[in-house]
mmCIF file with all atom_site columns, C-alpha atoms in Angstrom:
data_model
loop_
_atom_site.group_PDB
_atom_site.id
_atom_site.type_symbol
_atom_site.label_atom_id
_atom_site.label_alt_id
_atom_site.label_comp_id
_atom_site.label_asym_id
_atom_site.label_entity_id
_atom_site.label_seq_id
_atom_site.pdbx_PDB_ins_code
_atom_site.Cartn_x
_atom_site.Cartn_y
_atom_site.Cartn_z
_atom_site.occupancy
_atom_site.B_iso_or_equiv
_atom_site.pdbx_formal_charge
_atom_site.auth_seq_id
_atom_site.auth_comp_id
_atom_site.auth_asym_id
_atom_site.auth_atom_id
_atom_site.pdbx_PDB_model_num
ATOM 1   C CA . MET I 1 1   ? 101.577 -92.196 -20.223 1.00 0.00 ? 136 MET I CA 1
ATOM 2   C CA . ASP I 1 2   ? 104.627 -91.145 -21.980 1.00 0.00 ? 137 ASP I CA 1
ATOM 3   C CA . ASP I 1 3   ? 105.115 -92.631 -25.261 1.00 0.00 ? 138 ASP I CA 1
ATOM 4   C CA . PRO I 1 4   ? 108.321 -94.644 -25.052 1.00 0.00 ? 139 PRO I CA 1
ATOM 5   C CA . GLY I 1 5   ? 108.903 -94.042 -28.684 1.00 0.00 ? 140 GLY I CA 1
ATOM 6   C CA . ARG I 1 6   ? 109.034 -90.255 -28.315 1.00 0.00 ? 141 ARG I CA 1
ATOM 7   C CA . THR I 1 7   ? 112.262 -88.525 -27.812 1.00 0.00 ? 142 THR I CA 1
ATOM 8   C CA . PRO I 1 8   ? 113.260 -86.598 -24.766 1.00 0.00 ? 143 PRO I CA 1
ATOM 9   C CA . GLY I 1 9   ? 112.972 -83.369 -26.764 1.00 0.00 ? 144 GLY I CA 1
ATOM 10  C CA . ARG I 1 10  ? 109.277 -83.819 -27.417 1.00 0.00 ? 145 ARG I CA 1
ATOM 11  C CA . ARG I 1 11  ? 108.575 -84.491 -23.770 1.00 0.00 ? 146 ARG I CA 1
ATOM 12  C CA . ALA I 1 12  ? 110.399 -81.283 -22.902 1.00 0.00 ? 147 ALA I CA 1
ATOM 13  C CA . ALA I 1 13  ? 108.271 -79.382 -25.402 1.00 0.00 ? 148 ALA I CA 1
ATOM 14  C CA . ARG I 1 14  ? 105.036 -80.759 -23.857 1.00 0.00 ? 149 ARG I CA 1
ATOM 15  C CA . LEU I 1 15  ? 106.176 -79.721 -20.426 1.00 0.00 ? 150 LEU I CA 1
ATOM 16  C CA . VAL I 1 16  ? 106.828 -76.208 -21.636 1.00 0.00 ? 151 VAL I CA 1
ATOM 17  C CA . ILE I 1 17  ? 103.336 -75.992 -23.190 1.00 0.00 ? 152 ILE I CA 1
ATOM 18  C CA . ALA I 1 18  ? 101.721 -77.332 -20.007 1.00 0.00 ? 153 ALA I CA 1
ATOM 19  C CA . GLY I 1 19  ? 103.577 -74.785 -17.918 1.00 0.00 ? 154 GLY I CA 1
ATOM 20  C CA . VAL I 1 20  ? 102.534 -71.937 -20.151 1.00 0.00 ? 155 VAL I CA 1
ATOM 21  C CA . ALA I 1 21  ? 98.924  -73.067 -19.884 1.00 0.00 ? 156 ALA I CA 1
ATOM 22  C CA . GLY I 1 22  ? 99.100  -73.227 -16.111 1.00 0.00 ? 157 GLY I CA 1
ATOM 23  C CA . LEU I 1 23  ? 100.628 -69.779 -15.928 1.00 0.00 ? 158 LEU I CA 1
ATOM 24  C CA . ALA I 1 24  ? 97.837  -68.373 -18.043 1.00 0.00 ? 159 ALA I CA 1
ATOM 25  C CA . LEU I 1 25  ? 95.251  -69.959 -15.812 1.00 0.00 ? 160 LEU I CA 1
ATOM 26  C CA . GLY I 1 26  ? 96.884  -68.533 -12.731 1.00 0.00 ? 161 GLY I CA 1
ATOM 27  C CA . LEU I 1 27  ? 96.907  -65.059 -14.195 1.00 0.00 ? 162 LEU I CA 1
ATOM 28  C CA . SER I 1 28  ? 93.260  -65.374 -15.076 1.00 0.00 ? 163 SER I CA 1
ATOM 29  C CA . GLY I 1 29  ? 92.349  -66.249 -11.470 1.00 0.00 ? 164 GLY I CA 1
ATOM 30  C CA . CYS I 1 30  ? 94.295  -63.290 -10.155 1.00 0.00 ? 165 CYS I CA 1
ATOM 31  C CA . ALA I 1 31  ? 92.171  -60.899 -12.248 1.00 0.00 ? 166 ALA I CA 1
ATOM 32  C CA . THR I 1 32  ? 88.818  -61.975 -10.783 1.00 0.00 ? 167 THR I CA 1
ATOM 33  C CA . VAL I 1 33  ? 89.639  -62.886 -7.161  1.00 0.00 ? 168 VAL I CA 1
ATOM 34  C CA . PRO I 1 34  ? 90.533  -59.965 -4.838  1.00 0.00 ? 169 PRO I CA 1
ATOM 35  C CA . PRO I 1 35  ? 93.351  -60.416 -2.413  1.00 0.00 ? 170 PRO I CA 1
ATOM 36  C CA . SER I 1 36  ? 92.453  -61.857 0.930   1.00 0.00 ? 171 SER I CA 1
ATOM 37  C CA . GLY I 1 37  ? 91.552  -59.253 3.572   1.00 0.00 ? 172 GLY I CA 1
ATOM 38  C CA . VAL I 1 38  ? 90.484  -56.447 1.156   1.00 0.00 ? 173 VAL I CA 1
ATOM 39  C CA . GLU I 1 39  ? 86.804  -55.366 1.393   1.00 0.00 ? 174 GLU I CA 1
ATOM 40  C CA . THR I 1 40  ? 85.165  -55.017 -1.935  1.00 0.00 ? 175 THR I CA 1
ATOM 41  C CA . VAL I 1 41  ? 82.953  -51.813 -2.150  1.00 0.00 ? 176 VAL I CA 1
ATOM 42  C CA . PRO I 1 42  ? 80.110  -52.216 -4.586  1.00 0.00 ? 177 PRO I CA 1
ATOM 43  C CA . PRO I 1 43  ? 79.706  -49.343 -6.996  1.00 0.00 ? 178 PRO I CA 1
ATOM 44  C CA . THR I 1 44  ? 77.201  -46.645 -5.821  1.00 0.00 ? 179 THR I CA 1
ATOM 45  C CA . PRO I 1 45  ? 74.092  -46.825 -7.977  1.00 0.00 ? 180 PRO I CA 1
ATOM 46  C CA . THR I 1 46  ? 73.459  -43.630 -9.802  1.00 0.00 ? 181 THR I CA 1
ATOM 47  C CA . ALA I 1 47  ? 69.937  -42.283 -9.144  1.00 0.00 ? 182 ALA I CA 1
ATOM 48  C CA . PRO I 1 48  ? 67.998  -41.677 -12.279 1.00 0.00 ? 183 PRO I CA 1
ATOM 49  C CA . ALA I 1 49  ? 67.781  -38.045 -13.117 1.00 0.00 ? 184 ALA I CA 1
ATOM 50  C CA . THR I 1 50  ? 64.395  -36.621 -12.089 1.00 0.00 ? 185 THR I CA 1
ATOM 51  C CA . SER I 1 51  ? 63.013  -33.700 -13.917 1.00 0.00 ? 186 SER I CA 1
ATOM 52  C CA . ALA I 1 52  ? 61.629  -30.807 -11.809 1.00 0.00 ? 187 ALA I CA 1
ATOM 53  C CA . PRO I 1 53  ? 57.852  -30.674 -11.793 1.00 0.00 ? 188 PRO I CA 1
ATOM 54  C CA . THR I 1 54  ? 56.559  -28.315 -14.355 1.00 0.00 ? 189 THR I CA 1
ATOM 55  C CA . THR I 1 55  ? 54.485  -25.475 -12.849 1.00 0.00 ? 190 THR I CA 1
ATOM 56  C CA . PRO I 1 56  ? 51.375  -24.996 -14.947 1.00 0.00 ? 191 PRO I CA 1
ATOM 57  C CA . ALA I 1 57  ? 51.242  -21.655 -16.553 1.00 0.00 ? 192 ALA I CA 1
ATOM 58  C CA . THR I 1 58  ? 48.755  -19.215 -15.009 1.00 0.00 ? 193 THR I CA 1
ATOM 59  C CA . PRO I 1 59  ? 45.886  -18.706 -17.469 1.00 0.00 ? 194 PRO I CA 1
ATOM 60  C CA . THR I 1 60  ? 45.832  -15.273 -18.853 1.00 0.00 ? 195 THR I CA 1
ATOM 61  C CA . THR I 1 61  ? 42.493  -13.452 -18.407 1.00 0.00 ? 196 THR I CA 1
ATOM 62  C CA . PRO I 1 62  ? 41.387  -12.308 -21.806 1.00 0.00 ? 197 PRO I CA 1
ATOM 63  C CA . SER I 1 63  ? 41.296  -8.604  -22.096 1.00 0.00 ? 198 SER I CA 1
ATOM 64  C CA . SER I 1 64  ? 37.783  -7.161  -22.124 1.00 0.00 ? 199 SER I CA 1
ATOM 65  C CA . GLY I 1 65  ? 38.853  -4.120  -23.948 1.00 0.00 ? 200 GLY I CA 1
ATOM 66  C CA . PRO I 1 66  ? 39.543  -0.684  -22.593 1.00 0.00 ? 201 PRO I CA 1
ATOM 67  C CA . SER I 1 67  ? 37.709  -0.020  -19.321 1.00 0.00 ? 202 SER I CA 1
ATOM 68  C CA . SER I 1 68  ? 34.987  2.615   -19.460 1.00 0.00 ? 203 SER I CA 1
ATOM 69  C CA . PRO I 1 69  ? 35.004  5.321   -16.807 1.00 0.00 ? 204 PRO I CA 1
ATOM 70  C CA . GLU I 1 70  ? 32.213  4.891   -14.236 1.00 0.00 ? 205 GLU I CA 1
ATOM 71  C CA . PRO I 1 71  ? 29.329  7.308   -14.844 1.00 0.00 ? 206 PRO I CA 1
ATOM 72  C CA . THR I 1 72  ? 29.082  10.148  -12.400 1.00 0.00 ? 207 THR I CA 1
ATOM 73  C CA . PRO I 1 73  ? 25.704  9.954   -10.582 1.00 0.00 ? 208 PRO I CA 1
ATOM 74  C CA . SER I 1 74  ? 23.518  12.879  -11.463 1.00 0.00 ? 209 SER I CA 1
ATOM 75  C CA . ALA I 1 75  ? 22.147  14.978  -8.649  1.00 0.00 ? 210 ALA I CA 1
ATOM 76  C CA . THR I 1 76  ? 18.548  14.139  -7.641  1.00 0.00 ? 211 THR I CA 1
ATOM 77  C CA . PRO I 1 77  ? 16.343  17.132  -8.325  1.00 0.00 ? 212 PRO I CA 1
ATOM 78  C CA . THR I 1 78  ? 14.669  18.532  -5.227  1.00 0.00 ? 213 THR I CA 1
ATOM 79  C CA . PRO I 1 79  ? 10.879  18.575  -5.673  1.00 0.00 ? 214 PRO I CA 1
ATOM 80  C CA . THR I 1 80  ? 9.370   21.990  -5.481  1.00 0.00 ? 215 THR I CA 1
ATOM 81  C CA . PRO I 1 81  ? 6.768   22.080  -2.708  1.00 0.00 ? 216 PRO I CA 1
ATOM 82  C CA . THR I 1 82  ? 3.271   22.842  -3.926  1.00 0.00 ? 217 THR I CA 1
ATOM 83  C CA . PRO I 1 83  ? 1.943   25.899  -2.173  1.00 0.00 ? 218 PRO I CA 1
ATOM 84  C CA . THR I 1 84  ? -1.147  25.275  -0.088  1.00 0.00 ? 219 THR I CA 1
ATOM 85  C CA . PRO I 1 85  ? -3.983  27.455  -1.274  1.00 0.00 ? 220 PRO I CA 1
ATOM 86  C CA . THR I 1 86  ? -5.030  30.006  1.291   1.00 0.00 ? 221 THR I CA 1
ATOM 87  C CA . PRO I 1 87  ? -8.758  29.856  1.939   1.00 0.00 ? 222 PRO I CA 1
ATOM 88  C CA . SER I 1 88  ? -10.574 32.929  0.820   1.00 0.00 ? 223 SER I CA 1
ATOM 89  C CA . SER I 1 89  ? -11.687 35.192  3.597   1.00 0.00 ? 224 SER I CA 1
ATOM 90  C CA . SER I 1 90  ? -15.032 35.512  1.813   1.00 0.00 ? 225 SER I CA 1
ATOM 91  C CA . ALA I 1 91  ? -15.800 31.771  2.065   1.00 0.00 ? 226 ALA I CA 1
ATOM 92  C CA . ALA I 1 92  ? -19.141 31.067  3.680   1.00 0.00 ? 227 ALA I CA 1
ATOM 93  C CA . PRO I 1 93  ? -19.104 29.536  7.168   1.00 0.00 ? 228 PRO I CA 1
ATOM 94  C CA . SER I 1 94  ? -20.492 26.032  7.562   1.00 0.00 ? 229 SER I CA 1
ATOM 95  C CA . ALA I 1 95  ? -23.602 27.173  9.409   1.00 0.00 ? 230 ALA I CA 1
ATOM 96  C CA . VAL I 1 96  ? -25.223 30.051  11.253  1.00 0.00 ? 231 VAL I CA 1
ATOM 97  C CA . ALA I 1 97  ? -27.749 29.942  14.057  1.00 0.00 ? 232 ALA I CA 1
ATOM 98  C CA . ALA I 1 98  ? -31.454 30.256  13.251  1.00 0.00 ? 233 ALA I CA 1
ATOM 99  C CA . THR I 1 99  ? -34.811 30.638  15.020  1.00 0.00 ? 234 THR I CA 1
ATOM 100 C CA . GLY I 1 100 ? -38.301 30.148  13.648  1.00 0.00 ? 235 GLY I CA 1
ATOM 101 C CA . THR I 1 101 ? -42.048 29.468  13.934  1.00 0.00 ? 236 THR I CA 1
ATOM 102 C CA . MET I 1 102 ? -44.520 27.084  12.258  1.00 0.00 ? 237 MET I CA 1
ATOM 103 C CA . LEU I 1 103 ? -48.290 27.192  11.729  1.00 0.00 ? 238 LEU I CA 1
ATOM 104 C CA . THR I 1 104 ? -50.790 24.725  10.209  1.00 0.00 ? 239 THR I CA 1
ATOM 105 C CA . TYR I 1 105 ? -53.941 26.445  9.037   1.00 0.00 ? 240 TYR I CA 1
ATOM 106 C CA . SER I 1 106 ? -53.893 29.402  11.418  1.00 0.00 ? 241 SER I CA 1
ATOM 107 C CA . ASN I 1 107 ? -52.907 27.284  14.414  1.00 0.00 ? 242 ASN I CA 1
ATOM 108 C CA . LEU I 1 108 ? -49.523 27.824  16.007  1.00 0.00 ? 243 LEU I CA 1
ATOM 109 C CA . VAL I 1 109 ? -47.526 24.595  16.116  1.00 0.00 ? 244 VAL I CA 1
ATOM 110 C CA . SER I 1 110 ? -44.385 26.176  17.673  1.00 0.00 ? 245 SER I CA 1
ATOM 111 C CA . ASP I 1 111 ? -42.788 29.579  18.118  1.00 0.00 ? 246 ASP I CA 1
ATOM 112 C CA . GLN I 1 112 ? -39.723 28.088  19.819  1.00 0.00 ? 247 GLN I CA 1
ATOM 113 C CA . LEU I 1 113 ? -37.991 26.516  16.815  1.00 0.00 ? 248 LEU I CA 1
ATOM 114 C CA . SER I 1 114 ? -34.190 26.854  16.821  1.00 0.00 ? 249 SER I CA 1
ATOM 115 C CA . GLY I 1 115 ? -31.410 25.386  14.729  1.00 0.00 ? 250 GLY I CA 1
ATOM 116 C CA . THR I 1 116 ? -29.175 26.353  11.800  1.00 0.00 ? 251 THR I CA 1
ATOM 117 C CA . CYS I 1 117 ? -29.092 27.830  8.328   1.00 0.00 ? 252 CYS I CA 1
ATOM 118 C CA . GLN I 1 118 ? -26.449 25.938  6.312   1.00 0.00 ? 253 GLN I CA 1
ATOM 119 C CA . THR I 1 119 ? -25.487 25.273  2.714   1.00 0.00 ? 254 THR I CA 1
ATOM 120 C CA . THR I 1 120 ? -24.811 21.569  2.187   1.00 0.00 ? 255 THR I CA 1
ATOM 121 C CA . LYS I 1 121 ? -23.682 20.388  -1.268  1.00 0.00 ? 256 LYS I CA 1
ATOM 122 C CA . ASP I 1 122 ? -24.885 23.665  -2.797  1.00 0.00 ? 257 ASP I CA 1
ATOM 123 C CA . ALA I 1 123 ? -28.316 23.235  -1.183  1.00 0.00 ? 258 ALA I CA 1
ATOM 124 C CA . PRO I 1 124 ? -29.333 25.957  1.333   1.00 0.00 ? 259 PRO I CA 1
ATOM 125 C CA . THR I 1 125 ? -31.010 24.186  4.238   1.00 0.00 ? 260 THR I CA 1
ATOM 126 C CA . PHE I 1 126 ? -32.981 25.196  7.342   1.00 0.00 ? 261 PHE I CA 1
ATOM 127 C CA . ALA I 1 127 ? -32.867 22.616  10.154  1.00 0.00 ? 262 ALA I CA 1
ATOM 128 C CA . LEU I 1 128 ? -35.040 23.583  13.153  1.00 0.00 ? 263 LEU I CA 1
ATOM 129 C CA . ALA I 1 129 ? -36.436 21.805  16.226  1.00 0.00 ? 264 ALA I CA 1
ATOM 130 C CA . ASP I 1 130 ? -38.552 22.357  19.334  1.00 0.00 ? 265 ASP I CA 1
ATOM 131 C CA . ALA I 1 131 ? -37.613 19.565  21.753  1.00 0.00 ? 266 ALA I CA 1
ATOM 132 C CA . LYS I 1 132 ? -40.080 20.650  24.470  1.00 0.00 ? 267 LYS I CA 1
ATOM 133 C CA . ASN I 1 133 ? -43.232 21.452  22.549  1.00 0.00 ? 268 ASN I CA 1
ATOM 134 C CA . ASP I 1 134 ? -46.340 21.992  24.722  1.00 0.00 ? 269 ASP I CA 1
ATOM 135 C CA . PHE I 1 135 ? -48.736 20.072  22.466  1.00 0.00 ? 270 PHE I CA 1
ATOM 136 C CA . TYR I 1 136 ? -46.746 17.553  20.404  1.00 0.00 ? 271 TYR I CA 1
ATOM 137 C CA . GLY I 1 137 ? -43.855 16.884  22.695  1.00 0.00 ? 272 GLY I CA 1
ATOM 138 C CA . THR I 1 138 ? -41.319 17.445  19.888  1.00 0.00 ? 273 THR I CA 1
ATOM 139 C CA . VAL I 1 139 ? -41.335 19.253  16.545  1.00 0.00 ? 274 VAL I CA 1
ATOM 140 C CA . ASP I 1 140 ? -38.632 18.859  13.887  1.00 0.00 ? 275 ASP I CA 1
ATOM 141 C CA . VAL I 1 141 ? -38.634 20.785  10.585  1.00 0.00 ? 276 VAL I CA 1
ATOM 142 C CA . VAL I 1 142 ? -36.187 20.563  7.652   1.00 0.00 ? 277 VAL I CA 1
ATOM 143 C CA . VAL I 1 143 ? -36.563 22.841  4.605   1.00 0.00 ? 278 VAL I CA 1
ATOM 144 C CA . VAL I 1 144 ? -34.246 22.510  1.560   1.00 0.00 ? 279 VAL I CA 1
ATOM 145 C CA . LEU I 1 145 ? -34.046 25.342  -0.971  1.00 0.00 ? 280 LEU I CA 1
ATOM 146 C CA . LYS I 1 146 ? -32.629 25.449  -4.470  1.00 0.00 ? 281 LYS I CA 1
ATOM 147 C CA . ALA I 1 147 ? -29.168 26.985  -4.917  1.00 0.00 ? 282 ALA I CA 1
ATOM 148 C CA . GLY I 1 148 ? -30.435 30.542  -5.500  1.00 0.00 ? 283 GLY I CA 1
ATOM 149 C CA . ARG I 1 149 ? -32.662 30.397  -2.375  1.00 0.00 ? 284 ARG I CA 1
ATOM 150 C CA . GLU I 1 150 ? -35.604 31.429  -4.555  1.00 0.00 ? 285 GLU I CA 1
ATOM 151 C CA . ALA I 1 151 ? -37.502 28.115  -4.606  1.00 0.00 ? 286 ALA I CA 1
ATOM 152 C CA . VAL I 1 152 ? -38.247 25.202  -2.300  1.00 0.00 ? 287 VAL I CA 1
ATOM 153 C CA . THR I 1 153 ? -36.870 21.752  -3.123  1.00 0.00 ? 288 THR I CA 1
ATOM 154 C CA . SER I 1 154 ? -38.401 19.833  -0.216  1.00 0.00 ? 289 SER I CA 1
ATOM 155 C CA . LEU I 1 155 ? -39.900 20.186  3.248   1.00 0.00 ? 290 LEU I CA 1
ATOM 156 C CA . ARG I 1 156 ? -40.409 17.614  5.983   1.00 0.00 ? 291 ARG I CA 1
ATOM 157 C CA . ALA I 1 157 ? -41.845 18.006  9.487   1.00 0.00 ? 292 ALA I CA 1
ATOM 158 C CA . ASP I 1 158 ? -42.199 15.455  12.266  1.00 0.00 ? 293 ASP I CA 1
ATOM 159 C CA . PHE I 1 159 ? -44.542 16.079  15.211  1.00 0.00 ? 294 PHE I CA 1
ATOM 160 C CA . GLY I 1 160 ? -44.312 13.963  18.325  1.00 0.00 ? 295 GLY I CA 1
ATOM 161 C CA . GLU I 1 161 ? -47.328 12.374  19.974  1.00 0.00 ? 296 GLU I CA 1
ATOM 162 C CA . ASP I 1 162 ? -50.191 14.663  20.893  1.00 0.00 ? 297 ASP I CA 1
ATOM 163 C CA . PHE I 1 163 ? -52.339 14.234  24.043  1.00 0.00 ? 298 PHE I CA 1
ATOM 164 C CA . GLU I 1 164 ? -54.051 11.269  22.346  1.00 0.00 ? 299 GLU I CA 1
ATOM 165 C CA . GLY I 1 165 ? -50.713 9.576   21.595  1.00 0.00 ? 300 GLY I CA 1
ATOM 166 C CA . THR I 1 166 ? -50.851 10.230  17.835  1.00 0.00 ? 301 THR I CA 1
ATOM 167 C CA . PRO I 1 167 ? -47.644 11.302  15.968  1.00 0.00 ? 302 PRO I CA 1
ATOM 168 C CA . ARG I 1 168 ? -47.745 13.159  12.631  1.00 0.00 ? 303 ARG I CA 1
ATOM 169 C CA . LYS I 1 169 ? -45.526 13.458  9.550   1.00 0.00 ? 304 LYS I CA 1
ATOM 170 C CA . LEU I 1 170 ? -45.799 16.211  6.955   1.00 0.00 ? 305 LEU I CA 1
ATOM 171 C CA . THR I 1 171 ? -44.058 16.028  3.536   1.00 0.00 ? 306 THR I CA 1
ATOM 172 C CA . HIS I 1 172 ? -43.533 18.068  0.391   1.00 0.00 ? 307 HIS I CA 1
ATOM 173 C CA . PRO I 1 173 ? -43.315 17.295  -2.455  1.00 0.00 ? 308 PRO I CA 1
ATOM 174 C CA . ASP I 1 174 ? -46.268 14.914  -2.335  1.00 0.00 ? 309 ASP I CA 1
ATOM 175 C CA . THR I 1 175 ? -49.591 14.603  -4.114  1.00 0.00 ? 310 THR I CA 1
ATOM 176 C CA . GLY I 1 176 ? -51.270 18.014  -4.263  1.00 0.00 ? 311 GLY I CA 1
ATOM 177 C CA . THR I 1 177 ? -48.560 19.802  -2.223  1.00 0.00 ? 312 THR I CA 1
ATOM 178 C CA . SER I 1 178 ? -46.991 23.186  -2.955  1.00 0.00 ? 313 SER I CA 1
ATOM 179 C CA . ALA I 1 179 ? -44.438 25.508  -1.384  1.00 0.00 ? 314 ALA I CA 1
ATOM 180 C CA . SER I 1 180 ? -42.861 28.882  -2.116  1.00 0.00 ? 315 SER I CA 1
ATOM 181 C CA . VAL I 1 181 ? -40.209 30.996  -0.391  1.00 0.00 ? 316 VAL I CA 1
ATOM 182 C CA . SER I 1 182 ? -39.758 34.721  0.045   1.00 0.00 ? 317 SER I CA 1
ATOM 183 C CA . ALA I 1 183 ? -36.962 36.578  1.805   1.00 0.00 ? 318 ALA I CA 1
ATOM 184 C CA . LYS I 1 184 ? -36.694 39.885  3.665   1.00 0.00 ? 319 LYS I CA 1
ATOM 185 C CA . GLY I 1 185 ? -33.149 40.447  4.762   1.00 0.00 ? 320 GLY I CA 1
ATOM 186 C CA . SER I 1 186 ? -32.071 37.245  6.539   1.00 0.00 ? 321 SER I CA 1
ATOM 187 C CA . THR I 1 187 ? -35.668 36.181  7.319   1.00 0.00 ? 322 THR I CA 1
ATOM 188 C CA . TYR I 1 188 ? -37.260 33.586  5.030   1.00 0.00 ? 323 TYR I CA 1
ATOM 189 C CA . THR I 1 189 ? -40.953 32.685  4.824   1.00 0.00 ? 324 THR I CA 1
ATOM 190 C CA . VAL I 1 190 ? -41.944 29.322  3.346   1.00 0.00 ? 325 VAL I CA 1
ATOM 191 C CA . LYS I 1 191 ? -45.643 28.672  2.781   1.00 0.00 ? 326 LYS I CA 1
ATOM 192 C CA . GLY I 1 192 ? -48.045 26.496  0.796   1.00 0.00 ? 327 GLY I CA 1
ATOM 193 C CA . LYS I 1 193 ? -49.879 23.188  1.241   1.00 0.00 ? 328 LYS I CA 1
ATOM 194 C CA . ILE I 1 194 ? -48.309 20.106  2.794   1.00 0.00 ? 329 ILE I CA 1
ATOM 195 C CA . ARG I 1 195 ? -49.628 16.569  3.179   1.00 0.00 ? 330 ARG I CA 1
ATOM 196 C CA . MET I 1 196 ? -50.030 15.375  6.760   1.00 0.00 ? 331 MET I CA 1
ATOM 197 C CA . TYR I 1 197 ? -50.091 11.701  7.782   1.00 0.00 ? 332 TYR I CA 1
ATOM 198 C CA . GLU I 1 198 ? -51.481 10.889  11.229  1.00 0.00 ? 333 GLU I CA 1
ATOM 199 C CA . GLY I 1 199 ? -50.275 7.804   13.098  1.00 0.00 ? 334 GLY I CA 1
ATOM 200 C CA . LYS I 1 200 ? -50.068 4.748   10.762  1.00 0.00 ? 335 LYS I CA 1
ATOM 201 C CA . SER I 1 201 ? -52.553 6.112   8.247   1.00 0.00 ? 336 SER I CA 1
ATOM 202 C CA . LYS I 1 202 ? -51.501 5.805   4.587   1.00 0.00 ? 337 LYS I CA 1
ATOM 203 C CA . LYS I 1 203 ? -53.988 8.452   3.539   1.00 0.00 ? 338 LYS I CA 1
ATOM 204 C CA . GLY I 1 204 ? -52.709 11.970  4.055   1.00 0.00 ? 339 GLY I CA 1
ATOM 205 C CA . THR I 1 205 ? -54.553 15.248  4.342   1.00 0.00 ? 340 THR I CA 1
ATOM 206 C CA . LEU I 1 206 ? -53.533 18.497  2.637   1.00 0.00 ? 341 LEU I CA 1
ATOM 207 C CA . VAL I 1 207 ? -52.851 21.135  5.252   1.00 0.00 ? 342 VAL I CA 1
ATOM 208 C CA . PRO I 1 208 ? -51.955 24.836  4.693   1.00 0.00 ? 343 PRO I CA 1
ATOM 209 C CA . PHE I 1 209 ? -48.713 25.722  6.469   1.00 0.00 ? 344 PHE I CA 1
ATOM 210 C CA . THR I 1 210 ? -46.319 28.595  7.096   1.00 0.00 ? 345 THR I CA 1
ATOM 211 C CA . VAL I 1 211 ? -42.720 28.321  8.313   1.00 0.00 ? 346 VAL I CA 1
ATOM 212 C CA . THR I 1 212 ? -40.780 31.465  9.160   1.00 0.00 ? 347 THR I CA 1
ATOM 213 C CA . VAL I 1 213 ? -36.979 31.252  9.631   1.00 0.00 ? 348 VAL I CA 1
ATOM 214 C CA . THR I 1 214 ? -34.619 34.020  10.749  1.00 0.00 ? 349 THR I CA 1
ATOM 215 C CA . CYS I 1 215 ? -30.919 33.241  10.120  1.00 0.00 ? 350 CYS I CA 1
ATOM 216 C CA . ASP I 1 216 ? -28.121 34.869  12.109  1.00 0.00 ? 351 ASP I CA 1
ATOM 217 C CA . GLY I 1 217 ? -26.767 36.769  9.137   1.00 0.00 ? 352 GLY I CA 1
ATOM 218 C CA . ASP I 1 218 ? -26.917 35.964  5.455   1.00 0.00 ? 353 ASP I CA 1
ATOM 219 C CA . ASN I 1 219 ? -23.391 34.560  4.935   1.00 0.00 ? 354 ASN I CA 1
ATOM 220 C CA . TRP I 1 220 ? -24.070 30.817  4.952   1.00 0.00 ? 355 TRP I CA 1
#
């Protein structure tokens, strides 16, 4: 309410102040409220700056020092073939043919012995047989000489069954036996005493003997 005691001048001053205040308020509203019909565009947000991914540095291979040149392979030596020794033309043949006879006491055992004269392990050997003997059926004789052919190493003879069915074996060396050899050209005569065993008897009998061998040449 107006104060009745105030003067008209003061009321006028209050009106002026009120008007100024209203004008200020109106101006303030105009600053914040957009005019009707105008679309307000919100500000475009600015994307945060992204840094480009950092590419990891390629590790550097440590240097192993100066490279050495590869060695040049050496040529493989060619082995020298060993020459094959040529057999001597004077080498003795393995065996030569032989024929012979055998006697016990003065009795002819066989005059149809045949076989070989051969050096085996430095031992000259006569190997003779009569496979169709008239009295004993078979006769086999083996005589081994020493390397110089000047002595007898051993002698063995096997007679087949006689007409009574009794076989015989004759051996040297044995108790009381003896043997010697002599040569005339390529014919050798071996003689002495030999022990004869008849059948299954363990007791032998000394028997004089002679074996004559003719070799087909002397190069054996």
